Backbone as JSON Lines, residues from 0, in Angstrom:
{"i":0,"aa":"M","n":[-19.19,28.21,33.21],"ca":[-19.79,28.16,34.58],"c":[-21.06,27.32,34.93]}
{"i":1,"aa":"P","n":[-22.11,27.46,33.82],"ca":[-23.15,26.58,33.95],"c":[-22.99,25.12,34.06]}
{"i":2,"aa":"L","n":[-21.67,24.57,33.73],"ca":[-21.24,23.17,33.94],"c":[-20.97,22.84,35.32]}
{"i":3,"aa":"L","n":[-20.34,23.9,36.13],"ca":[-19.94,23.66,37.37],"c":[-21.16,23.83,38.45]}
{"i":4,"aa":"N","n":[-20.74,23.22,39.54],"ca":[-22.04,23.69,40.66],"c":[-21.27,24.14,41.7]}
{"i":5,"aa":"P","n":[-20.38,24.89,42.03],"ca":[-19.86,25.0,43.18],"c":[-20.93,25.66,44.17]}
{"i":6,"aa":"G","n":[-20.92,25.17,45.48],"ca":[-21.58,25.86,46.21],"c":[-22.96,24.92,46.07]}
{"i":7,"aa":"G","n":[-23.11,24.06,45.58],"ca":[-24.35,23.48,45.15],"c":[-25.27,24.1,44.82]}
{"i":8,"aa":"K","n":[-24.87,25.02,43.86],"ca":[-25.68,25.94,43.14],"c":[-25.91,25.76,41.5]}
{"i":9,"aa":"T","n":[-26.78,26.39,40.78],"ca":[-26.65,26.17,39.36],"c":[-26.2,27.69,39.09]}
{"i":10,"aa":"W","n":[-25.29,28.12,38.01],"ca":[-24.81,29.34,37.81],"c":[-24.92,29.56,36.27]}
{"i":11,"aa":"G","n":[-25.06,30.95,36.02],"ca":[-25.06,31.4,34.76],"c":[-24.02,31.48,34.01]}
{"i":12,"aa":"P","n":[-24.11,31.99,32.9],"ca":[-22.65,32.67,32.12],"c":[-21.64,33.22,32.83]}
{"i":13,"aa":"A","n":[-20.37,33.2,33.07],"ca":[-19.6,34.15,33.48],"c":[-18.98,35.03,32.68]}
{"i":14,"aa":"G","n":[-18.24,36.2,33.38],"ca":[-17.55,37.06,32.62],"c":[-16.64,37.67,33.53]}
{"i":15,"aa":"R","n":[-15.92,38.55,33.0],"ca":[-15.09,39.62,33.63],"c":[-15.63,40.59,33.98]}
{"i":16,"aa":"W","n":[-15.3,41.43,35.17],"ca":[-15.93,42.62,35.65],"c":[-14.88,43.5,36.01]}
{"i":17,"aa":"W","n":[-15.0,44.74,35.49],"ca":[-13.99,45.75,36.13],"c":[-14.8,47.1,36.09]}
{"i":18,"aa":"G","n":[-14.03,48.2,37.02],"ca":[-15.29,49.23,37.29],"c":[-15.03,49.85,38.4]}
{"i":19,"aa":"P","n":[-15.65,50.9,39.06],"ca":[-15.37,51.36,40.52],"c":[-15.89,50.36,41.47]}
{"i":20,"aa":"G","n":[-15.19,49.86,42.57],"ca":[-15.94,49.25,43.57],"c":[-16.77,49.93,44.62]}
{"i":21,"aa":"L","n":[-17.3,49.46,45.27],"ca":[-18.04,50.04,46.57],"c":[-17.64,51.28,47.25]}
{"i":22,"aa":"D","n":[-15.97,51.11,47.2],"ca":[-15.41,52.19,47.76],"c":[-14.87,53.23,46.79]}
{"i":23,"aa":"R","n":[-15.19,53.28,45.32],"ca":[-14.86,53.79,44.44],"c":[-13.28,53.91,43.96]}
{"i":24,"aa":"Q","n":[-12.83,52.98,44.33],"ca":[-11.44,52.6,43.88],"c":[-11.65,51.65,42.54]}
{"i":25,"aa":"P","n":[-10.67,51.5,41.81],"ca":[-10.86,50.47,40.74],"c":[-10.75,49.3,41.05]}
{"i":26,"aa":"L","n":[-11.43,48.6,40.54],"ca":[-11.72,47.04,40.91],"c":[-11.72,46.11,39.76]}
{"i":27,"aa":"E","n":[-10.93,44.99,39.75],"ca":[-11.03,44.17,38.51],"c":[-11.13,42.65,39.02]}
{"i":28,"aa":"V","n":[-12.1,42.0,38.64],"ca":[-12.45,40.5,38.73],"c":[-12.45,39.55,37.57]}
{"i":29,"aa":"D","n":[-11.55,38.73,37.53],"ca":[-11.3,37.65,36.39],"c":[-12.83,37.03,36.08]}
{"i":30,"aa":"L","n":[-13.6,36.59,37.02],"ca":[-14.57,36.14,36.83],"c":[-15.95,36.39,37.74]}
{"i":31,"aa":"V","n":[-16.84,36.39,37.04],"ca":[-18.12,36.81,37.89],"c":[-19.51,36.22,37.63]}
{"i":32,"aa":"S","n":[-20.24,35.43,38.31],"ca":[-21.17,34.48,37.77],"c":[-22.35,34.73,38.79]}
{"i":33,"aa":"Q","n":[-23.53,35.02,38.26],"ca":[-24.71,34.97,39.39],"c":[-25.39,33.58,39.08]}
{"i":34,"aa":"S","n":[-25.8,33.2,40.63],"ca":[-26.76,31.83,40.37],"c":[-27.97,31.99,39.88]}
{"i":35,"aa":"T","n":[-28.51,31.21,39.44],"ca":[-29.96,31.2,38.55],"c":[-31.06,31.45,39.71]}
{"i":36,"aa":"D","n":[-30.92,31.45,40.93],"ca":[-31.82,31.79,42.1],"c":[-31.71,33.32,42.16]}
{"i":37,"aa":"G","n":[-30.25,34.05,41.81],"ca":[-30.18,35.49,41.95],"c":[-30.06,35.62,43.41]}
{"i":38,"aa":"G","n":[-29.52,34.88,44.09],"ca":[-29.19,34.98,45.54],"c":[-27.49,35.01,45.69]}
{"i":39,"aa":"S","n":[-26.77,34.24,44.98],"ca":[-25.42,34.35,45.27],"c":[-24.76,34.73,43.86]}
{"i":40,"aa":"V","n":[-23.39,35.11,44.25],"ca":[-22.44,35.45,42.97],"c":[-21.11,34.97,43.3]}
{"i":41,"aa":"L","n":[-20.57,34.17,42.32],"ca":[-19.54,33.62,42.35],"c":[-18.35,34.5,41.7]}
{"i":42,"aa":"V","n":[-17.18,34.55,42.58],"ca":[-16.15,35.64,41.89],"c":[-15.05,34.44,41.99]}
{"i":43,"aa":"G","n":[-14.23,34.78,40.88],"ca":[-13.12,33.96,40.68],"c":[-11.68,34.68,40.45]}
{"i":44,"aa":"E","n":[-10.85,34.08,40.67],"ca":[-9.47,34.74,40.23],"c":[-8.66,33.53,39.52]}
{"i":45,"aa":"A","n":[-8.29,33.89,38.31],"ca":[-7.5,32.67,37.4],"c":[-5.94,33.22,37.4]}
{"i":46,"aa":"K","n":[-5.14,32.19,37.79],"ca":[-3.74,32.39,37.82],"c":[-3.26,30.91,37.13]}
{"i":47,"aa":"W","n":[-2.24,31.14,35.98],"ca":[-2.11,30.07,35.53],"c":[-0.79,29.27,36.12]}
{"i":48,"aa":"A","n":[-0.12,29.87,37.16],"ca":[0.93,29.32,37.8],"c":[0.19,28.45,39.21]}
{"i":49,"aa":"A","n":[0.99,27.59,39.6],"ca":[0.22,26.78,40.85],"c":[1.15,27.52,41.99]}
{"i":50,"aa":"P","n":[0.26,28.59,42.38],"ca":[0.97,29.31,43.37],"c":[1.24,28.95,44.77]}
{"i":51,"aa":"R","n":[2.15,28.99,45.49],"ca":[2.3,28.49,46.59],"c":[1.76,29.27,48.04]}
{"i":52,"aa":"D","n":[1.18,30.77,47.37],"ca":[0.58,31.52,48.02],"c":[-0.98,31.63,48.03]}
{"i":53,"aa":"A","n":[-1.68,30.46,47.24],"ca":[-2.99,30.09,47.16],"c":[-3.81,30.8,48.19]}
{"i":54,"aa":"D","n":[-3.63,30.73,49.55],"ca":[-4.45,31.16,50.83],"c":[-4.59,33.02,50.72]}
{"i":55,"aa":"R","n":[-3.56,33.54,50.13],"ca":[-3.35,34.98,49.95],"c":[-4.29,35.23,48.8]}
{"i":56,"aa":"L","n":[-4.08,34.69,47.83],"ca":[-4.94,34.68,46.62],"c":[-6.5,34.67,46.8]}
{"i":57,"aa":"L","n":[-6.76,33.8,47.61],"ca":[-8.25,33.78,48.17],"c":[-8.58,34.82,48.76]}
{"i":58,"aa":"A","n":[-7.73,35.06,49.9],"ca":[-8.07,36.39,50.65],"c":[-8.18,37.73,50.18]}
{"i":59,"aa":"Q","n":[-7.21,37.72,49.13],"ca":[-7.66,39.05,48.18],"c":[-8.69,38.94,47.29]}
{"i":60,"aa":"L","n":[-9.29,37.69,46.82],"ca":[-10.61,37.52,46.11],"c":[-11.53,38.03,47.07]}
{"i":61,"aa":"E","n":[-11.68,37.39,48.21],"ca":[-12.69,37.73,49.0],"c":[-12.5,39.1,49.55]}
{"i":62,"aa":"D","n":[-11.72,40.01,49.47],"ca":[-11.74,41.31,49.62],"c":[-12.25,41.96,48.82]}
{"i":63,"aa":"K","n":[-11.97,41.61,47.26],"ca":[-12.17,42.13,45.89],"c":[-14.09,41.61,46.12]}
{"i":64,"aa":"A","n":[-14.51,40.7,46.5],"ca":[-15.82,40.18,46.23],"c":[-16.69,41.1,47.07]}
{"i":65,"aa":"R","n":[-16.07,41.78,48.27],"ca":[-16.94,42.58,49.38],"c":[-16.75,43.81,48.8]}
{"i":66,"aa":"R","n":[-16.26,44.31,47.94],"ca":[-16.09,45.54,47.0],"c":[-16.88,45.47,45.78]}
{"i":67,"aa":"L","n":[-17.58,44.5,45.37],"ca":[-17.99,44.53,44.07],"c":[-19.44,44.84,44.02]}
{"i":68,"aa":"P","n":[-19.78,45.8,43.27],"ca":[-21.01,46.2,43.76],"c":[-22.36,45.07,43.16]}
{"i":69,"aa":"V","n":[-22.1,44.46,42.41],"ca":[-22.94,43.31,41.81],"c":[-23.02,42.13,42.73]}
{"i":70,"aa":"A","n":[-22.15,42.22,43.87],"ca":[-22.29,40.92,44.73],"c":[-22.89,41.54,46.22]}
{"i":71,"aa":"A","n":[-23.32,42.97,46.19],"ca":[-23.61,43.72,47.31],"c":[-25.05,42.83,47.76]}
{"i":72,"aa":"G","n":[-25.27,42.53,49.07],"ca":[-26.33,41.79,49.6],"c":[-26.8,40.31,49.17]}
{"i":73,"aa":"K","n":[-25.66,39.82,48.45],"ca":[-25.63,38.63,48.07],"c":[-24.91,37.25,48.76]}
{"i":74,"aa":"E","n":[-24.84,36.25,48.92],"ca":[-24.03,35.46,49.29],"c":[-22.72,35.36,48.37]}
{"i":75,"aa":"I","n":[-21.41,35.22,48.76],"ca":[-20.44,35.28,47.82],"c":[-19.63,34.07,47.78]}
{"i":76,"aa":"V","n":[-19.47,33.4,46.63],"ca":[-18.87,31.97,46.44],"c":[-17.58,32.24,45.6]}
{"i":77,"aa":"P","n":[-16.57,32.24,46.55],"ca":[-15.34,32.48,45.88],"c":[-14.83,31.08,45.33]}
{"i":78,"aa":"M","n":[-13.89,31.33,44.3],"ca":[-13.33,30.27,43.64],"c":[-11.99,30.84,42.92]}
{"i":79,"aa":"L","n":[-10.97,29.99,43.08],"ca":[-9.62,30.04,42.25],"c":[-9.46,29.14,41.04]}
{"i":80,"aa":"W","n":[-9.05,29.72,39.98],"ca":[-8.77,28.62,38.9],"c":[-7.3,28.75,38.64]}
{"i":81,"aa":"L","n":[-6.79,27.55,39.22],"ca":[-5.06,27.46,39.2],"c":[-4.8,26.12,38.42]}
{"i":82,"aa":"K","n":[-3.55,26.21,38.25],"ca":[-3.02,24.98,37.49],"c":[-3.14,23.64,38.18]}
{"i":83,"aa":"A","n":[-3.07,23.92,39.3],"ca":[-3.27,22.49,40.07],"c":[-4.02,22.47,41.48]}
{"i":84,"aa":"P","n":[-4.58,21.48,41.96],"ca":[-5.53,21.82,43.23],"c":[-4.39,22.22,44.5]}
{"i":85,"aa":"V","n":[-5.2,22.94,45.31],"ca":[-4.55,23.09,46.62],"c":[-5.51,22.58,47.77]}
{"i":86,"aa":"D","n":[-4.93,21.89,48.43],"ca":[-5.65,21.19,49.45],"c":[-6.46,21.98,50.41]}
{"i":87,"aa":"G","n":[-7.76,22.13,50.42],"ca":[-8.67,22.87,51.44],"c":[-9.12,24.15,51.02]}
{"i":88,"aa":"L","n":[-8.61,24.34,49.75],"ca":[-9.01,25.46,49.1],"c":[-10.21,25.04,47.82]}
{"i":89,"aa":"P","n":[-11.1,26.27,47.66],"ca":[-12.24,26.09,46.13],"c":[-11.27,26.67,45.29]}
{"i":90,"aa":"V","n":[-10.64,25.3,44.45],"ca":[-10.05,25.62,43.1],"c":[-10.61,24.63,42.23]}
{"i":91,"aa":"V","n":[-10.73,25.33,40.85],"ca":[-10.99,24.7,39.57],"c":[-9.64,24.4,38.91]}
{"i":92,"aa":"T","n":[-9.34,23.49,38.19],"ca":[-8.29,23.07,37.48],"c":[-8.38,22.93,36.02]}
{"i":93,"aa":"P","n":[-7.46,23.25,34.91],"ca":[-8.08,22.95,33.52],"c":[-8.31,21.78,33.32]}
{"i":94,"aa":"G","n":[-7.71,20.5,34.08],"ca":[-8.25,19.26,33.94],"c":[-9.84,19.26,34.29]}
{"i":95,"aa":"Q","n":[-10.4,19.55,35.27],"ca":[-11.7,19.67,35.75],"c":[-12.43,20.16,34.6]}
{"i":96,"aa":"V","n":[-11.8,21.38,33.85],"ca":[-12.8,22.14,32.97],"c":[-12.9,21.37,31.43]}
{"i":97,"aa":"L","n":[-11.79,20.63,31.2],"ca":[-11.78,19.91,30.14],"c":[-12.75,18.49,30.3]}
{"i":98,"aa":"D","n":[-12.59,17.91,31.46],"ca":[-13.49,16.9,31.86],"c":[-15.18,17.11,31.62]}
{"i":99,"aa":"L","n":[-15.43,18.49,32.04],"ca":[-17.0,19.27,31.82],"c":[-17.05,19.31,30.35]}
{"i":100,"aa":"L","n":[-16.2,19.56,29.52],"ca":[-16.38,19.77,28.23],"c":[-16.55,18.44,27.35]}
{"i":101,"aa":"R","n":[-16.02,17.46,27.54],"ca":[-15.94,16.25,27.05],"c":[-17.35,15.56,26.96]}
């Protein structure tokens, strides 16, 4: 995440998060990273397939983010990590990640 700048922000290291959500129900998020200014949290969902229902995945991710305790009171930046880009959606592809690492 420190090499990406979605939302025009600088991000710290990312990791997986799981535990009880704000609603006390089990919650799992594939990727969570805090902005270096502490005001934003990036949440991500990773799927290897190039789903045709990326809009639904993004809506589910946004719902998870609203229940995520570490995101309470912060700007939420949702991102999908998918095999291929999807027009109009915030997606990171394997090719983009490899380009950043080169």
